[in-house]
PDB file of C-alpha atoms in Angstrom:
ATOM      1  CA  MET A   1      14.909   3.197  20.665  1.00  0.00           C
ATOM      2  CA  GLU A   2      11.431   1.758  20.691  1.00  0.00           C
ATOM      3  CA  THR A   3      10.982  -1.485  18.727  1.00  0.00           C
ATOM      4  CA  ASP A   4       8.246  -3.515  17.252  1.00  0.00           C
ATOM      5  CA  GLY A   5       8.570  -6.395  19.517  1.00  0.00           C
ATOM      6  CA  GLY A   6      10.714  -8.209  17.054  1.00  0.00           C
ATOM      7  CA  GLY A   7      13.926  -6.613  18.499  1.00  0.00           C
ATOM      8  CA  ARG A   8      14.895  -4.949  15.246  1.00  0.00           C
ATOM      9  CA  GLY A   9      14.436  -1.339  16.222  1.00  0.00           C
ATOM     10  CA  GLU A  10      12.086  -0.581  13.189  1.00  0.00           C
ATOM     11  CA  ARG A  11      10.678   2.667  14.654  1.00  0.00           C
ATOM     12  CA  ARG A  12      12.461   5.970  14.387  1.00  0.00           C
ATOM     13  CA  PRO A  13      13.601   7.060  17.840  1.00  0.00           C
ATOM     14  CA  GLU A  14      12.263  10.570  17.714  1.00  0.00           C
ATOM     15  CA  ASN A  15       8.605   9.514  17.604  1.00  0.00           C
ATOM     16  CA  LYS A  16       6.542   9.069  20.631  1.00  0.00           C
ATOM     17  CA  ARG A  17       4.665   5.648  21.337  1.00  0.00           C
ATOM     18  CA  HIS A  18       1.830   5.208  18.941  1.00  0.00           C
ATOM     19  CA  HIS A  19      -1.450   6.689  19.949  1.00  0.00           C
ATOM     20  CA  GLY A  20      -3.830   3.778  19.834  1.00  0.00           C
ATOM     21  CA  ARG A  21      -4.987   2.985  16.378  1.00  0.00           C
ATOM     22  CA  GLY A  22      -2.368   0.247  15.911  1.00  0.00           C
ATOM     23  CA  GLU A  23      -3.726  -1.503  19.114  1.00  0.00           C
ATOM     24  CA  ARG A  24      -6.321  -3.162  16.849  1.00  0.00           C
ATOM     25  CA  LEU A  25      -3.641  -5.567  15.596  1.00  0.00           C
ATOM     26  CA  ALA A  26      -4.629  -8.339  17.766  1.00  0.00           C
ATOM     27  CA  GLY A  27      -8.285  -8.117  17.083  1.00  0.00           C
ATOM     28  CA  GLN A  28     -11.085  -6.141  18.661  1.00  0.00           C
ATOM     29  CA  GLY A  29     -12.426  -7.902  21.710  1.00  0.00           C
ATOM     30  CA  PRO A  30     -12.409 -11.557  22.504  1.00  0.00           C
ATOM     31  CA  SER A  31     -12.714 -12.760  18.906  1.00  0.00           C
ATOM     32  CA  THR A  32     -11.338 -11.373  15.680  1.00  0.00           C
ATOM     33  CA  PRO A  33     -13.969  -9.722  13.555  1.00  0.00           C
ATOM     34  CA  ARG A  34     -14.710 -11.175  10.164  1.00  0.00           C
ATOM     35  CA  ASP A  35     -13.583  -8.278   8.219  1.00  0.00           C
ATOM     36  CA  CYS A  36     -10.585  -6.797   9.992  1.00  0.00           C
ATOM     37  CA  TYR A  37      -8.833  -3.278   9.433  1.00  0.00           C
ATOM     38  CA  ARG A  38      -5.303  -2.723  10.601  1.00  0.00           C
ATOM     39  CA  ASP A  39      -4.176   0.791  11.160  1.00  0.00           C
ATOM     40  CA  LEU A  40      -0.468   1.444  11.520  1.00  0.00           C
ATOM     41  CA  SER A  41      -0.492   4.992  10.150  1.00  0.00           C
ATOM     42  CA  ASP A  42       1.619   7.664  11.926  1.00  0.00           C
ATOM     43  CA  CYS A  43       3.685   5.123  13.832  1.00  0.00           C
ATOM     44  CA  GLY A  44       7.054   6.453  12.668  1.00  0.00           C
ATOM     45  CA  LEU A  45       7.689   2.900  10.979  1.00  0.00           C
ATOM     46  CA  VAL A  46      10.615   2.620   8.553  1.00  0.00           C
ATOM     47  CA  SER A  47       9.656  -0.915   7.629  1.00  0.00           C
ATOM     48  CA  PHE A  48       6.853  -3.294   8.244  1.00  0.00           C
ATOM     49  CA  PRO A  49       7.557  -4.899  11.620  1.00  0.00           C
ATOM     50  CA  ASP A  50       8.407  -8.609  11.617  1.00  0.00           C
ATOM     51  CA  GLY A  51       6.702  -8.883  15.042  1.00  0.00           C
ATOM     52  CA  VAL A  52       3.525  -7.954  13.452  1.00  0.00           C
ATOM     53  CA  PHE A  53       3.644 -11.029  11.018  1.00  0.00           C
ATOM     54  CA  LYS A  54       4.214 -13.361  13.991  1.00  0.00           C
ATOM     55  CA  MET A  55       1.507 -11.779  16.110  1.00  0.00           C
ATOM     56  CA  ILE A  56      -1.362 -11.926  13.525  1.00  0.00           C
ATOM     57  CA  ARG A  57      -0.291 -14.928  11.409  1.00  0.00           C
ATOM     58  CA  SER A  58      -3.412 -16.991  12.323  1.00  0.00           C
ATOM     59  CA  CYS A  59      -5.830 -14.313  11.130  1.00  0.00           C
ATOM     60  CA  THR A  60      -4.253 -12.865   8.026  1.00  0.00           C
ATOM     61  CA  ASP A  61      -7.113 -14.258   5.920  1.00  0.00           C
ATOM     62  CA  ASN A  62      -9.565 -11.974   7.715  1.00  0.00           C
ATOM     63  CA  ILE A  63      -7.425  -8.849   7.170  1.00  0.00           C
ATOM     64  CA  HIS A  64      -8.911  -6.853   4.231  1.00  0.00           C
ATOM     65  CA  LYS A  65      -7.601  -3.397   4.735  1.00  0.00           C
ATOM     66  CA  ILE A  66      -4.258  -2.119   6.074  1.00  0.00           C
ATOM     67  CA  SER A  67      -3.157   1.520   6.491  1.00  0.00           C
ATOM     68  CA  LEU A  68       0.582   2.199   6.706  1.00  0.00           C
ATOM     69  CA  ALA A  69       0.022   5.859   5.857  1.00  0.00           C
ATOM     70  CA  ASN A  70       2.327   8.745   6.915  1.00  0.00           C
ATOM     71  CA  ASN A  71       5.306   6.557   8.061  1.00  0.00           C
ATOM     72  CA  GLN A  72       8.838   6.486   6.654  1.00  0.00           C
ATOM     73  CA  ILE A  73       8.649   3.200   5.062  1.00  0.00           C
ATOM     74  CA  LYS A  74      11.279   2.808   2.415  1.00  0.00           C
ATOM     75  CA  ALA A  75      10.490  -0.687   1.121  1.00  0.00           C
ATOM     76  CA  LEU A  76       7.987  -3.441   1.517  1.00  0.00           C
ATOM     77  CA  SER A  77       9.080  -7.020   1.137  1.00  0.00           C
ATOM     78  CA  ASN A  78       7.375  -9.666  -0.969  1.00  0.00           C
ATOM     79  CA  LYS A  79       6.416 -11.072   2.538  1.00  0.00           C
ATOM     80  CA  PHE A  80       3.942  -8.554   3.080  1.00  0.00           C
ATOM     81  CA  PHE A  81       1.909  -9.221   0.082  1.00  0.00           C
ATOM     82  CA  VAL A  82       2.289 -13.014   0.276  1.00  0.00           C
ATOM     83  CA  THR A  83       1.203 -12.843   3.897  1.00  0.00           C
ATOM     84  CA  PHE A  84      -1.923 -10.541   3.479  1.00  0.00           C
ATOM     85  CA  THR A  85      -3.364 -12.347   0.413  1.00  0.00           C
ATOM     86  CA  GLN A  86      -6.916 -11.260   1.124  1.00  0.00           C
ATOM     87  CA  LEU A  87      -6.364  -7.517   1.118  1.00  0.00           C
ATOM     88  CA  ARG A  88      -8.748  -5.320  -0.597  1.00  0.00           C
ATOM     89  CA  GLU A  89      -7.466  -1.950   0.339  1.00  0.00           C
ATOM     90  CA  VAL A  90      -3.914  -0.837   1.036  1.00  0.00           C
ATOM     91  CA  ASP A  91      -2.994   2.675   2.173  1.00  0.00           C
ATOM     92  CA  LEU A  92       0.710   3.451   1.769  1.00  0.00           C
ATOM     93  CA  GLN A  93       0.463   7.304   1.248  1.00  0.00           C
ATOM     94  CA  GLY A  94       3.034   9.586   2.817  1.00  0.00           C
ATOM     95  CA  ASN A  95       5.869   7.182   2.992  1.00  0.00           C
ATOM     96  CA  VAL A  96       9.379   7.093   1.125  1.00  0.00           C
ATOM     97  CA  LEU A  97       8.597   4.078  -1.229  1.00  0.00           C
ATOM     98  CA  SER A  98      10.488   4.157  -4.573  1.00  0.00           C
ATOM     99  CA  THR A  99       9.424   0.746  -5.743  1.00  0.00           C
ATOM    100  CA  LEU A 100       6.791  -2.152  -4.931  1.00  0.00           C
ATOM    101  CA  PRO A 101       7.815  -5.736  -4.742  1.00  0.00           C
ATOM    102  CA  GLU A 102       6.920  -8.147  -7.474  1.00  0.00           C
ATOM    103  CA  ALA A 103       4.380 -10.027  -5.186  1.00  0.00           C
ATOM    104  CA  VAL A 104       1.886  -7.189  -5.607  1.00  0.00           C
ATOM    105  CA  GLY A 105       0.990  -8.412  -8.928  1.00  0.00           C
ATOM    106  CA  ASN A 106      -0.493 -11.596  -7.365  1.00  0.00           C
ATOM    107  CA  MET A 107      -3.027  -9.744  -5.064  1.00  0.00           C
ATOM    108  CA  GLU A 108      -6.311 -11.305  -6.460  1.00  0.00           C
ATOM    109  CA  HIS A 109      -8.703  -9.256  -4.226  1.00  0.00           C
ATOM    110  CA  LEU A 110      -6.968  -5.985  -4.219  1.00  0.00           C
ATOM    111  CA  VAL A 111      -9.436  -3.080  -5.220  1.00  0.00           C
ATOM    112  CA  SER A 112      -7.846  -0.040  -3.997  1.00  0.00           C
ATOM    113  CA  ILE A 113      -4.223   1.100  -3.446  1.00  0.00           C
ATOM    114  CA  ASN A 114      -3.099   4.499  -2.345  1.00  0.00           C
ATOM    115  CA  LEU A 115       0.673   5.309  -3.175  1.00  0.00           C
ATOM    116  CA  SER A 116       0.244   9.012  -2.982  1.00  0.00           C
ATOM    117  CA  LYS A 117       3.099  11.119  -1.796  1.00  0.00           C
ATOM    118  CA  ASN A 118       5.928   8.660  -1.918  1.00  0.00           C
ATOM    119  CA  LYS A 119       9.167   8.635  -4.033  1.00  0.00           C
ATOM    120  CA  LEU A 120       8.040   6.685  -7.047  1.00  0.00           C
ATOM    121  CA  THR A 121       9.791   7.787 -10.211  1.00  0.00           C
ATOM    122  CA  VAL A 122       8.280   4.818 -12.183  1.00  0.00           C
ATOM    123  CA  PHE A 123       4.745   3.509 -12.284  1.00  0.00           C
ATOM    124  CA  PRO A 124       4.716   0.152 -10.545  1.00  0.00           C
ATOM    125  CA  GLU A 125       3.788  -1.819 -13.509  1.00  0.00           C
ATOM    126  CA  ARG A 126       3.099  -4.969 -11.509  1.00  0.00           C
ATOM    127  CA  LEU A 127      -0.147  -3.284 -10.478  1.00  0.00           C
ATOM    128  CA  THR A 128      -1.471  -3.825 -14.115  1.00  0.00           C
ATOM    129  CA  ASP A 129      -1.427  -7.547 -13.325  1.00  0.00           C
ATOM    130  CA  VAL A 130      -4.160  -7.012 -10.664  1.00  0.00           C
ATOM    131  CA  SER A 131      -7.355  -7.605 -12.426  1.00  0.00           C
ATOM    132  CA  SER A 132      -9.447  -6.669  -9.405  1.00  0.00           C
ATOM    133  CA  LEU A 133      -7.977  -3.190  -8.973  1.00  0.00           C
ATOM    134  CA  GLN A 134     -10.571  -0.424  -9.322  1.00  0.00           C
ATOM    135  CA  HIS A 135      -8.731   2.575  -7.813  1.00  0.00           C
ATOM    136  CA  ILE A 136      -5.041   3.421  -7.986  1.00  0.00           C
ATOM    137  CA  SER A 137      -3.535   6.618  -6.684  1.00  0.00           C
ATOM    138  CA  VAL A 138      -0.048   7.685  -7.331  1.00  0.00           C
ATOM    139  CA  GLU A 139      -0.483  11.314  -6.713  1.00  0.00           C
ATOM    140  CA  GLY A 140       2.396  13.576  -5.657  1.00  0.00           C
ATOM    141  CA  ASN A 141       5.160  11.293  -6.819  1.00  0.00           C
ATOM    142  CA  GLN A 142       7.869  11.862  -9.533  1.00  0.00           C
ATOM    143  CA  ILE A 143       6.413   9.588 -12.296  1.00  0.00           C
ATOM    144  CA  THR A 144       6.942  10.805 -15.854  1.00  0.00           C
ATOM    145  CA  GLU A 145       5.542   8.001 -17.876  1.00  0.00           C
ATOM    146  CA  LEU A 146       2.577   5.571 -17.518  1.00  0.00           C
ATOM    147  CA  PRO A 147       1.930   2.266 -19.001  1.00  0.00           C
ATOM    148  CA  MET A 148      -1.227   3.358 -20.543  1.00  0.00           C
ATOM    149  CA  GLU A 149      -1.627   0.433 -23.010  1.00  0.00           C
ATOM    150  CA  LYS A 150      -1.374  -1.927 -20.067  1.00  0.00           C
ATOM    151  CA  LEU A 151      -3.555   0.308 -17.773  1.00  0.00           C
ATOM    152  CA  SER A 152      -6.327   0.255 -20.523  1.00  0.00           C
ATOM    153  CA  LEU A 153      -6.398  -3.474 -20.477  1.00  0.00           C
ATOM    154  CA  MET A 154      -7.160  -3.578 -16.809  1.00  0.00           C
ATOM    155  CA  PRO A 155     -10.942  -4.796 -16.642  1.00  0.00           C
ATOM    156  CA  SER A 156     -11.973  -3.305 -13.072  1.00  0.00           C
ATOM    157  CA  LEU A 157      -9.791  -0.083 -13.216  1.00  0.00           C
ATOM    158  CA  ARG A 158     -12.191   2.894 -12.548  1.00  0.00           C
ATOM    159  CA  SER A 159      -9.929   5.598 -11.468  1.00  0.00           C
ATOM    160  CA  LEU A 160      -6.259   6.435 -11.726  1.00  0.00           C
ATOM    161  CA  ASP A 161      -5.094   9.540  -9.792  1.00  0.00           C
ATOM    162  CA  VAL A 162      -1.652  10.775 -11.288  1.00  0.00           C
ATOM    163  CA  ARG A 163      -2.103  14.498 -10.158  1.00  0.00           C
ATOM    164  CA  CYS A 164       1.182  16.330  -9.120  1.00  0.00           C
ATOM    165  CA  ASN A 165       3.483  14.075 -11.221  1.00  0.00           C
ATOM    166  CA  PRO A 166       5.682  15.504 -13.913  1.00  0.00           C
ATOM    167  CA  LEU A 167       3.938  13.512 -16.650  1.00  0.00           C
ATOM    168  CA  THR A 168       4.775  14.086 -20.235  1.00  0.00           C
ATOM    169  CA  ALA A 169       1.858  14.915 -22.671  1.00  0.00           C
ATOM    170  CA  ASP A 170       2.235  11.399 -24.328  1.00  0.00           C
ATOM    171  CA  ALA A 171       1.927   9.832 -20.950  1.00  0.00           C
ATOM    172  CA  VAL A 172      -1.672  10.585 -20.645  1.00  0.00           C
ATOM    173  CA  SER A 173      -2.820  10.855 -24.272  1.00  0.00           C
ATOM    174  CA  PHE A 174      -3.911   7.158 -24.698  1.00  0.00           C
ATOM    175  CA  SER A 175      -7.691   6.411 -24.915  1.00  0.00           C
ATOM    176  CA  HIS A 176      -8.926   4.754 -21.785  1.00  0.00           C
ATOM    177  CA  HIS A 177     -12.111   3.452 -19.969  1.00  0.00           C
ATOM    178  CA  PHE A 178     -11.276   4.811 -16.594  1.00  0.00           C
ATOM    179  CA  THR A 179     -11.205   8.299 -15.005  1.00  0.00           C
ATOM    180  CA  LEU A 180      -7.731   9.547 -15.257  1.00  0.00           C
ATOM    181  CA  LEU A 181      -7.188  12.410 -12.634  1.00  0.00           C
ATOM    182  CA  THR A 182      -4.392  14.702 -13.936  1.00  0.00           C
TER     183      THR A 182
END
């Protein structure tokens, strides 16, 4: 079984070694760019590797976008959101997440989060505490209710994609200032 370097065996054994995109983890070139993007999509991950926390701890303030799309991640720890406090975009689509940790509500700079095609049955209400959030996608989950009153109080929210969820009619009937994709 391949591991993440932390010795915990956090990749699924049937996947091949990652095909290059994740190699940007240690920076690009001799110095880390000012605005970093980390792409760990399609890696067969079942959790966020502890080894990555150790490898990039000195430059986490420069990481503004992370993609963990199309893995098999079941849960993210509070440590993920506590470590990457400067994130502006997080792409978690195509995993098997059923919840988000409480710490996501403390992300002061988060502008966009993609939670499409996961296993969410309840809208992650801690997202409504993130005043900077402009775009939320929970398309293709199993969410039946939305906290529309709380969502309507989000000052920066511009779009909420809830397509392909079994929402009740009452869930989307609230007046709002953002684009609701249903």
